[in-house]
Structure formats: structure tokens, C-alpha cells
């Protein structure tokens, strides 16, 4: 009976990522049923042997595992929020690979279970070109559902990571990673402006950073360990060192009459941490400012004002 063979999968959403997921699964011998709002995007896949579903509901009904990869959860709800889909979902595993928030993942799990389906929430930390080779995909949700989907997911992601039953974990780690990525990009773009304003080549700056990447990677690994252990009193490089280094960044932007939003924002947080008495501590002590912890002049944590 259609919809029970574990080599059958449906892919809903055939954008840059979704079409790649479908293509790779097709190439690995899966019977792939596809559906996309704009049907034309399915044509190359159909030429390669995919089955075009006439509706999202029939795509859901066609396979035991249904992968969704669309723009956002709003698009997901527009596609899956129909009676027809609801009645086709029972017994399936819904694998949500759309980028979203941990709360959206939790809501998605409740929604799917109310319709008799298992639910996995995932985050793709890779470009479409990496799918089927060294892509990193984080997955969280019911272990039984993960075990049913693992062979398929392993084909998509050479670096598949199961984070356990807490369904919001994959999205949470994706949010944390995006936080780091966006901050690094903002810093790079401001750095590019510094180079331009001082007559330096931006491509040389980029390749210098690429050479520094292992050192920068080692630094965040160390800072993660410091924050996890809560041990800030043996600074490799103190917060004061970073705080004072941020000031010339603000002055350079002012002197060169370039946008100073990023250095002003960054130095502002370091000034708060200095004012709170964390100067002698590991630079990671800045996380206490983000937690809203209040301290006495000695830098000792007197209390927390926000969660975490
Ligand atoms: N592409 C990448 O490098 C990143 C890597 C990390 C993870 N992301 C996430 O993957 C999701 C899909 O991203 P995408 O790159 O495939 O996005 P697009 O190529 O823009 O395709 C978007 C698909 O979403 C469909 N869609 C959009 N709005 C609606 C809607 N209101 N109703 C139904 N479908 C909708 C769109 O359909 P169409 O425009 O072709 O009809 C595409 O199928 C995403 O969460 C990334 O953050 C990718």
C-alpha cells in the first residue's frame, strides 16, 4: 500500500534547499513524491523520476515520511493547515526542516501529534551544495520518529546530529549559531568599511580572517567552556583588554566619517560590563551583562534580573 514503504518520502517545498533535498534522495533510490506552491519548480525533479502530487494533502498521504522545507513556519501553516492534510497525516513522520524558533517547533509537535503524526524538528546548517555530502543537520524530537527517519536523514547530512526528545533543541542551537554568524557578518562588514576608508583591500582582509579562523574557533570553544563552568577569574585575555580595544574602533569610525553603529553597539556592551566590575575577569564575563546579572563593586554576582 502506498505510503508505508520506508524508501518512500515526500518533499514539500522545492525552493533552493527543498529541491536539493528531493534531488539527493532521488539520486539515492528513494521514491520521491514532491509538491510545491509553484508547480513549475517540480518539473526538473519529475523529469528525474519524482512523482508530482496534485495537492499537499496527497503528498502527505503518499509516503510514511514527509519532509517540509519552505520559507518559514507561516508558509508551513498555510500549506499544512487544511482538513485534507490533517486527515492524511495519521501514522506519518513529519520532518520539519524549515528555519524557525524553538516555540514554533514546540507548537508544531503539539499540532502534529493532535493529528496522529510523529514530528521531528530540524535545522539545516549548510548550503544546498553540501546536501548529500558534509552537510550539518540538527534534529530533535521523539526518538522513535528519529530512528524511523535516520537512514533518510543520514543520506542528506554527512554530519547528522540528534539532540534528543526536547523538540525545540535543534532550532535553539540553530538560533545560537545564527546569532554568532550574524554578529560575525556584521563585524566583517564594518571591518570592510574600515578597510575601504583606510585604502586597504577588502579581499586581503577576508583571506587574512580565513587564515585566522582556527584561532578564532579555538577562542569561542574556550569561551564556551568558561561560561559552562562559570569560572571567569583566570582570564586568558581580560574583559578590560577587549573593552579598551573597542574604543579605537569607535574613534576610527568617527575620524573616517563612516557608519559607527556596530562599534558603538559593541563598545557600549563592554562599557556596561566594565561599569559592573567585570574588567579583571574573562571576556566571557560579558554574558553576565546579557543575563542582566547585577554585581557589587567587587564584581561578585549579587543577583539576576532576567531568565537564565
Ligand atoms: N538556502 C540555504 O542556503 C539555506 C541554508 C540553511 C537553511 N535554509 C532554510 O531552508 C528553508 C528553505 O529555504 P530555501 O533556500 O529553499 O528558500 P527559497 O528558495 O526561497 O524557497 C522558499 C520555498 O518556500 C515556499 N513558500 C514561500 N512562501 C510560501 C507560502 N506563503 N506558501 C507556500 N509556499 C511558500 C516557496 O514556494 P514557491 O515560491 O516556489 O511557490 C519555496 O518552495 C528556509 O527555512 C531557510 O531558512 C536554507
Tab-separated table of C-alpha atoms and ligand atoms in Angstrom:
chain	number	residue	atom	x	y	z
A	1	UNK	CA	0.000	0.000	0.000
A	2	UNK	CA	1.377	3.444	-0.970
A	3	UNK	CA	2.705	5.346	1.994
A	4	UNK	CA	4.241	2.518	4.074
A	5	UNK	CA	7.493	1.640	2.338
A	6	UNK	CA	10.411	3.291	4.166
A	7	UNK	CA	12.072	4.043	0.813
A	8	UNK	CA	9.234	6.356	0.027
A	9	UNK	CA	9.443	10.014	1.017
A	10	UNK	CA	7.506	13.159	0.227
A	11	UNK	CA	9.165	16.571	-0.020
A	12	UNK	CA	7.011	19.680	0.349
A	13	UNK	CA	8.752	22.903	-0.710
A	14	UNK	CA	11.010	22.928	-3.759
A	15	UNK	CA	12.960	26.136	-3.286
A	16	UNK	CA	16.774	26.164	-3.434
A	17	UNK	CA	17.028	23.828	-0.420
A	18	UNK	CA	13.885	21.702	-0.798
A	19	UNK	CA	14.575	20.819	-4.431
A	20	UNK	CA	18.113	19.794	-3.475
A	21	UNK	CA	16.845	17.537	-0.680
A	22	UNK	CA	14.456	15.873	-3.160
A	23	UNK	CA	17.151	15.538	-5.824
A	24	UNK	CA	19.620	13.875	-3.450
A	25	UNK	CA	17.007	11.414	-2.170
A	26	UNK	CA	16.001	10.581	-5.756
A	27	UNK	CA	19.655	10.006	-6.557
A	28	UNK	CA	19.846	7.546	-3.635
A	29	UNK	CA	16.990	5.382	-4.870
A	30	UNK	CA	14.112	6.822	-2.868
A	31	UNK	CA	10.643	7.008	-4.387
A	32	UNK	CA	10.161	10.750	-4.001
A	33	UNK	CA	6.779	12.482	-4.160
A	34	UNK	CA	7.017	16.265	-4.441
A	35	UNK	CA	4.729	19.254	-4.021
A	36	UNK	CA	5.392	22.981	-4.281
A	37	UNK	CA	3.146	26.039	-4.378
A	38	UNK	CA	4.670	26.962	-7.753
A	39	UNK	CA	4.331	23.676	-9.626
A	40	UNK	CA	6.906	24.589	-12.304
A	41	UNK	CA	9.711	24.079	-9.786
A	42	UNK	CA	8.856	20.358	-9.697
A	43	UNK	CA	9.470	19.807	-13.430
A	44	UNK	CA	13.219	19.029	-13.312
A	45	UNK	CA	12.581	16.561	-10.460
A	46	UNK	CA	9.693	14.904	-12.308
A	47	UNK	CA	11.974	14.531	-15.320
A	48	UNK	CA	14.363	12.695	-12.986
A	49	UNK	CA	11.649	10.338	-11.762
A	50	UNK	CA	9.898	12.158	-8.933
A	51	UNK	CA	6.114	11.842	-8.591
A	52	UNK	CA	4.232	15.151	-8.654
A	53	UNK	CA	1.439	15.255	-6.076
A	54	UNK	CA	-1.700	17.129	-7.076
A	55	UNK	CA	-2.003	18.643	-3.608
A	56	UNK	CA	-0.075	18.988	-0.365
A	57	UNK	CA	-2.532	16.518	1.191
A	58	UNK	CA	-1.821	13.858	-1.433
A	59	UNK	CA	1.906	14.437	-0.971
A	60	UNK	CA	1.434	13.818	2.770
A	61	UNK	CA	-0.581	10.670	2.056
A	62	UNK	CA	1.959	9.281	-0.439
A	63	UNK	CA	4.810	8.418	1.969
A	64	UNK	CA	5.479	7.385	5.591
A	65	UNK	CA	7.974	10.253	5.956
A	66	UNK	CA	7.112	13.803	4.902
A	67	UNK	CA	9.894	16.400	4.726
A	68	UNK	CA	8.865	20.065	4.770
A	69	UNK	CA	11.352	22.756	3.730
A	70	UNK	CA	9.745	26.100	2.929
A	71	UNK	CA	10.493	29.761	3.660
A	72	UNK	CA	9.137	29.896	7.237
A	73	UNK	CA	6.523	28.464	9.595
A	74	UNK	CA	3.894	30.881	8.269
A	75	UNK	CA	4.266	29.275	4.840
A	76	UNK	CA	4.199	25.848	6.503
A	77	UNK	CA	0.925	26.645	8.257
A	78	UNK	CA	-0.586	27.933	5.016
A	79	UNK	CA	0.343	24.674	3.253
A	80	UNK	CA	-0.446	22.153	6.023
A	81	UNK	CA	-3.283	23.945	7.797
A	82	UNK	CA	-6.072	22.217	5.803
A	83	UNK	CA	-8.589	19.483	6.710
A	84	UNK	CA	-7.314	17.336	3.854
A	85	UNK	CA	-3.734	17.431	5.169
A	86	UNK	CA	-4.968	16.807	8.729
A	87	UNK	CA	-6.746	13.610	7.690
A	88	UNK	CA	-3.739	12.384	5.652
A	89	UNK	CA	-1.152	12.860	8.439
A	90	UNK	CA	-2.005	9.962	10.771
A	91	UNK	CA	0.890	7.493	11.214
A	92	UNK	CA	3.375	9.632	9.316
A	93	UNK	CA	6.586	11.232	10.473
A	94	UNK	CA	6.608	14.941	9.694
A	95	UNK	CA	10.210	16.172	9.406
A	96	UNK	CA	10.184	19.976	9.597
A	97	UNK	CA	13.432	21.371	8.113
A	98	UNK	CA	12.188	24.961	7.764
A	99	UNK	CA	14.111	27.542	9.841
A	100	UNK	CA	12.066	28.676	12.820
A	101	UNK	CA	12.082	29.311	16.555
A	102	UNK	CA	12.057	26.792	19.430
A	103	UNK	CA	8.477	27.796	20.340
A	104	UNK	CA	7.365	27.211	16.740
A	105	UNK	CA	8.942	23.746	16.968
A	106	UNK	CA	7.057	23.026	20.202
A	107	UNK	CA	3.793	24.241	18.677
A	108	UNK	CA	4.473	22.146	15.581
A	109	UNK	CA	4.934	18.996	17.651
A	110	UNK	CA	1.656	19.552	19.515
A	111	UNK	CA	-0.132	20.259	16.217
A	112	UNK	CA	1.241	17.126	14.527
A	113	UNK	CA	0.513	14.838	17.479
A	114	UNK	CA	-3.070	16.095	17.627
A	115	UNK	CA	-3.347	14.756	14.065
A	116	UNK	CA	-1.752	11.369	14.870
A	117	UNK	CA	1.635	12.095	13.353
A	118	UNK	CA	5.135	11.952	14.796
A	119	UNK	CA	7.135	15.152	14.485
A	120	UNK	CA	10.797	15.936	14.136
A	121	UNK	CA	12.151	19.476	14.055
A	122	UNK	CA	15.389	20.120	12.255
A	123	UNK	CA	17.815	22.869	11.375
A	124	UNK	CA	19.981	22.801	8.265
A	125	UNK	CA	23.358	24.431	8.946
A	126	UNK	CA	24.600	24.066	5.385
A	127	UNK	CA	24.242	25.343	1.837
A	128	UNK	CA	22.308	23.298	-0.762
A	129	UNK	CA	25.663	22.335	-2.359
A	130	UNK	CA	26.621	20.467	0.835
A	131	UNK	CA	23.469	18.318	0.993
A	132	UNK	CA	24.328	14.659	0.419
A	133	UNK	CA	27.932	15.180	1.500
A	134	UNK	CA	29.207	17.056	4.570
A	135	UNK	CA	26.041	18.962	5.473
A	136	UNK	CA	25.240	19.520	9.155
A	137	UNK	CA	21.611	18.921	10.057
A	138	UNK	CA	20.444	19.134	13.683
A	139	UNK	CA	17.378	17.094	14.619
A	140	UNK	CA	15.255	16.983	17.786
A	141	UNK	CA	12.014	15.250	18.751
A	142	UNK	CA	10.702	11.785	19.560
A	143	UNK	CA	13.492	9.178	19.392
A	144	UNK	CA	11.189	6.619	17.769
A	145	UNK	CA	10.465	9.087	14.956
A	146	UNK	CA	14.180	9.822	14.592
A	147	UNK	CA	15.069	6.129	14.341
A	148	UNK	CA	12.435	5.715	11.587
A	149	UNK	CA	13.877	8.686	9.649
A	150	UNK	CA	17.575	8.243	10.416
A	151	UNK	CA	18.550	6.308	7.232
A	152	UNK	CA	16.999	9.039	5.070
A	153	UNK	CA	18.471	11.897	7.103
A	154	UNK	CA	21.922	10.293	7.005
A	155	UNK	CA	21.813	10.432	3.206
A	156	UNK	CA	21.127	14.177	3.358
A	157	UNK	CA	23.611	15.084	6.076
A	158	UNK	CA	27.083	13.639	6.474
A	159	UNK	CA	27.073	15.420	9.847
A	160	UNK	CA	23.654	14.447	11.256
A	161	UNK	CA	23.227	15.355	14.928
A	162	UNK	CA	20.293	14.097	17.043
A	163	UNK	CA	19.790	16.398	20.041
A	164	UNK	CA	17.220	14.325	21.915
A	165	UNK	CA	13.499	14.451	22.602
A	166	UNK	CA	13.296	18.147	23.554
A	167	UNK	CA	11.785	19.234	20.241
A	168	UNK	CA	12.966	22.878	20.444
A	169	UNK	CA	16.660	21.963	20.782
A	170	UNK	CA	17.551	21.905	17.085
A	171	UNK	CA	16.034	25.313	16.487
A	172	UNK	CA	17.573	26.679	19.697
A	173	UNK	CA	21.065	25.621	18.614
A	174	UNK	CA	20.333	27.000	15.138
A	175	UNK	CA	19.311	30.339	16.701
A	176	UNK	CA	22.510	30.366	18.782
A	177	UNK	CA	24.583	29.608	15.672
A	178	UNK	CA	22.761	32.252	13.636
A	179	UNK	CA	23.426	34.726	16.465
A	180	UNK	CA	27.158	34.056	16.139
A	181	UNK	CA	27.025	34.084	12.340
A	182	UNK	CA	25.070	37.352	12.095
A	183	UNK	CA	27.355	39.091	14.616
A	184	UNK	CA	30.426	37.854	12.727
A	185	UNK	CA	28.965	39.072	9.429
A	186	UNK	CA	28.139	42.485	10.912
A	187	UNK	CA	31.671	42.705	12.279
A	188	UNK	CA	33.126	41.702	8.915
A	189	UNK	CA	31.063	44.255	7.008
A	190	UNK	CA	32.107	47.016	9.398
A	191	UNK	CA	35.681	45.799	9.048
A	192	UNK	CA	35.249	46.074	5.278
A	193	UNK	CA	34.240	49.726	5.710
A	194	UNK	CA	37.297	50.352	7.892
A	195	UNK	CA	39.488	48.875	5.117
A	196	UNK	CA	37.771	50.925	2.405
A	197	UNK	CA	38.060	54.140	4.453
A	198	UNK	CA	41.752	53.488	5.084
A	199	UNK	CA	42.554	52.432	1.489
A	200	UNK	CA	43.072	48.737	2.227
A	201	UNK	CA	41.866	45.789	0.086
A	202	UNK	CA	38.765	44.045	1.488
A	203	UNK	CA	39.654	40.726	-0.219
A	204	UNK	CA	43.017	40.647	1.605
A	205	UNK	CA	41.145	41.324	4.861
A	206	UNK	CA	38.802	38.405	4.102
A	207	UNK	CA	41.604	35.957	3.356
A	208	UNK	CA	43.537	37.074	6.456
A	209	UNK	CA	40.456	36.243	8.551
A	210	UNK	CA	40.172	32.887	6.826
A	211	UNK	CA	43.745	32.133	7.944
A	212	UNK	CA	42.832	33.249	11.485
A	213	UNK	CA	39.679	31.094	11.560
A	214	UNK	CA	41.237	28.182	13.530
A	215	UNK	CA	42.430	30.621	16.223
A	216	UNK	CA	39.018	32.318	16.346
A	217	UNK	CA	37.372	28.892	16.506
A	218	UNK	CA	39.633	27.890	19.386
A	219	UNK	CA	38.694	31.111	21.187
A	220	UNK	CA	34.930	30.510	21.078
A	221	UNK	CA	35.461	26.881	22.147
A	222	UNK	CA	37.428	28.152	25.161
A	223	UNK	CA	34.796	30.812	25.973
A	224	UNK	CA	32.044	28.203	25.814
A	225	UNK	CA	33.902	26.117	28.372
A	226	UNK	CA	34.431	29.170	30.594
A	227	UNK	CA	30.720	30.085	30.540
A	228	UNK	CA	29.613	26.455	31.062
A	229	UNK	CA	31.949	26.134	34.070
A	230	UNK	CA	31.177	29.641	35.337
A	231	UNK	CA	34.887	30.202	36.002
A	232	UNK	CA	35.778	33.752	34.910
A	233	UNK	CA	38.629	34.505	37.306
A	234	UNK	CA	41.570	33.087	35.296
A	235	UNK	CA	41.391	35.320	32.218
A	236	UNK	CA	43.289	34.242	29.115
A	237	UNK	CA	42.534	37.781	27.982
A	238	UNK	CA	40.567	40.041	30.313
A	239	UNK	CA	37.371	41.834	29.544
A	240	UNK	CA	39.204	45.123	30.145
A	241	UNK	CA	41.597	44.266	27.311
A	242	UNK	CA	38.695	43.882	24.875
A	243	UNK	CA	36.835	46.893	26.257
A	244	UNK	CA	39.797	49.190	25.720
A	245	UNK	CA	40.375	47.667	22.261
A	246	UNK	CA	36.810	48.551	21.259
A	247	UNK	CA	37.356	52.273	21.793
A	248	UNK	CA	39.781	52.907	18.859
A	249	UNK	CA	37.174	51.180	16.674
A	250	UNK	CA	34.643	53.873	17.597
A	251	UNK	CA	37.224	56.651	17.124
A	252	UNK	CA	38.311	55.288	13.703
A	253	UNK	CA	34.686	55.321	12.510
A	254	UNK	CA	34.239	58.907	13.745
A	255	UNK	CA	37.543	60.102	12.257
A	256	UNK	CA	36.792	58.422	8.916
A	257	UNK	CA	33.152	59.577	8.939
A	258	UNK	CA	31.919	56.019	8.330
A	259	UNK	CA	28.873	54.316	9.903
A	260	UNK	CA	29.673	53.754	13.589
A	261	UNK	CA	26.580	51.767	14.657
A	262	UNK	CA	28.384	48.433	15.060
A	263	UNK	CA	31.423	49.671	17.066
A	264	UNK	CA	29.158	51.914	19.185
A	265	UNK	CA	26.856	48.968	19.970
A	266	UNK	CA	29.782	46.654	20.745
A	267	UNK	CA	31.747	49.124	22.894
A	268	UNK	CA	28.513	50.005	24.706
A	269	UNK	CA	28.146	46.432	25.972
A	270	UNK	CA	31.783	46.303	27.057
A	271	UNK	CA	31.387	49.624	28.913
A	272	UNK	CA	28.391	48.135	30.771
A	273	UNK	CA	30.497	45.129	31.733
A	274	UNK	CA	33.337	47.375	32.922
A	275	UNK	CA	30.890	49.507	34.936
A	276	UNK	CA	29.568	46.309	36.504
A	277	UNK	CA	33.075	45.474	37.703
A	278	UNK	CA	33.954	42.606	35.336
A	279	UNK	CA	37.140	44.231	33.991
A	280	UNK	CA	39.552	41.761	35.596
A	281	UNK	CA	37.524	38.715	34.542
A	282	UNK	CA	37.500	36.571	31.396
A	283	UNK	CA	35.969	38.453	28.450
A	284	UNK	CA	33.221	35.806	28.636
A	285	UNK	CA	32.006	37.617	31.751
A	286	UNK	CA	30.125	39.871	29.338
A	287	UNK	CA	27.481	37.140	29.271
A	288	UNK	CA	26.577	38.267	32.819
A	289	UNK	CA	25.535	41.627	31.361
A	290	UNK	CA	23.359	39.809	28.811
A	291	UNK	CA	21.829	37.780	31.685
A	292	UNK	CA	21.066	41.066	33.443
A	293	UNK	CA	23.061	39.970	36.467
A	294	UNK	CA	23.762	42.748	38.928
A	295	UNK	CA	27.058	42.764	40.830
A	296	UNK	CA	28.605	44.622	43.744
A	297	UNK	CA	31.696	46.746	43.073
A	298	UNK	CA	33.872	43.651	43.702
A	299	UNK	CA	32.422	42.098	40.557
A	300	UNK	CA	30.732	39.339	42.534
A	301	UNK	CA	27.314	38.351	41.228
A	302	UNK	CA	24.716	39.877	43.595
A	303	UNK	CA	21.608	38.723	41.651
A	304	UNK	CA	19.925	38.098	38.332
A	305	UNK	CA	17.220	40.224	36.832
A	306	UNK	CA	16.413	38.138	33.726
A	307	UNK	CA	15.902	34.454	32.945
A	308	UNK	CA	18.935	32.189	32.552
B	1	LIG	N1	19.243	28.007	1.035
B	1	LIG	C1	20.085	27.992	2.043
B	1	LIG	O1	21.289	28.068	1.892
B	1	LIG	C2	19.568	27.906	3.487
B	1	LIG	C3	20.523	27.097	4.346
B	1	LIG	C4	20.056	26.920	5.755
B	1	LIG	C5	18.586	26.553	5.873
B	1	LIG	N2	17.770	27.363	4.992
B	1	LIG	C6	16.328	27.229	5.267
B	1	LIG	O2	15.681	26.320	4.370
B	1	LIG	C7	14.310	26.752	4.153
B	1	LIG	C8	14.057	26.836	2.640
B	1	LIG	O3	14.973	27.777	2.118
B	1	LIG	P1	15.214	27.899	0.533
B	1	LIG	O4	16.620	28.377	0.358
B	1	LIG	O5	14.789	26.668	-0.155
B	1	LIG	O6	14.218	29.130	0.203
B	1	LIG	P2	13.628	29.551	-1.218
B	1	LIG	O7	14.492	29.098	-2.319
B	1	LIG	O8	13.331	31.000	-1.064
B	1	LIG	O9	12.239	28.736	-1.312
B	1	LIG	C9	11.186	29.048	-0.449
B	1	LIG	C10	10.162	27.939	-0.520
B	1	LIG	O10	9.071	28.314	0.321
B	1	LIG	C11	7.866	28.324	-0.462
B	1	LIG	N3	6.978	29.345	0.059
B	1	LIG	C12	7.305	30.601	0.437
B	1	LIG	N4	6.195	31.236	0.894
B	1	LIG	C13	5.151	30.366	0.752
B	1	LIG	C14	3.771	30.427	1.032
B	1	LIG	N5	3.237	31.530	1.556
B	1	LIG	N6	3.012	29.341	0.774
B	1	LIG	C15	3.544	28.228	0.240
B	1	LIG	N7	4.874	28.086	-0.041
B	1	LIG	C16	5.655	29.147	0.206
B	1	LIG	C17	8.331	28.627	-1.871
B	1	LIG	O11	7.308	28.255	-2.775
B	1	LIG	P3	7.293	28.907	-4.254
B	1	LIG	O12	7.650	30.365	-4.094
B	1	LIG	O13	8.320	28.143	-5.036
B	1	LIG	O14	5.913	28.699	-4.691
B	1	LIG	C18	9.584	27.737	-1.925
B	1	LIG	O15	9.229	26.388	-2.084
B	1	LIG	C19	14.183	28.122	4.853
B	1	LIG	O16	13.539	27.993	6.100
B	1	LIG	C20	15.637	28.562	5.039
B	1	LIG	O17	15.836	29.405	6.164
B	1	LIG	C21	18.145	27.399	3.602
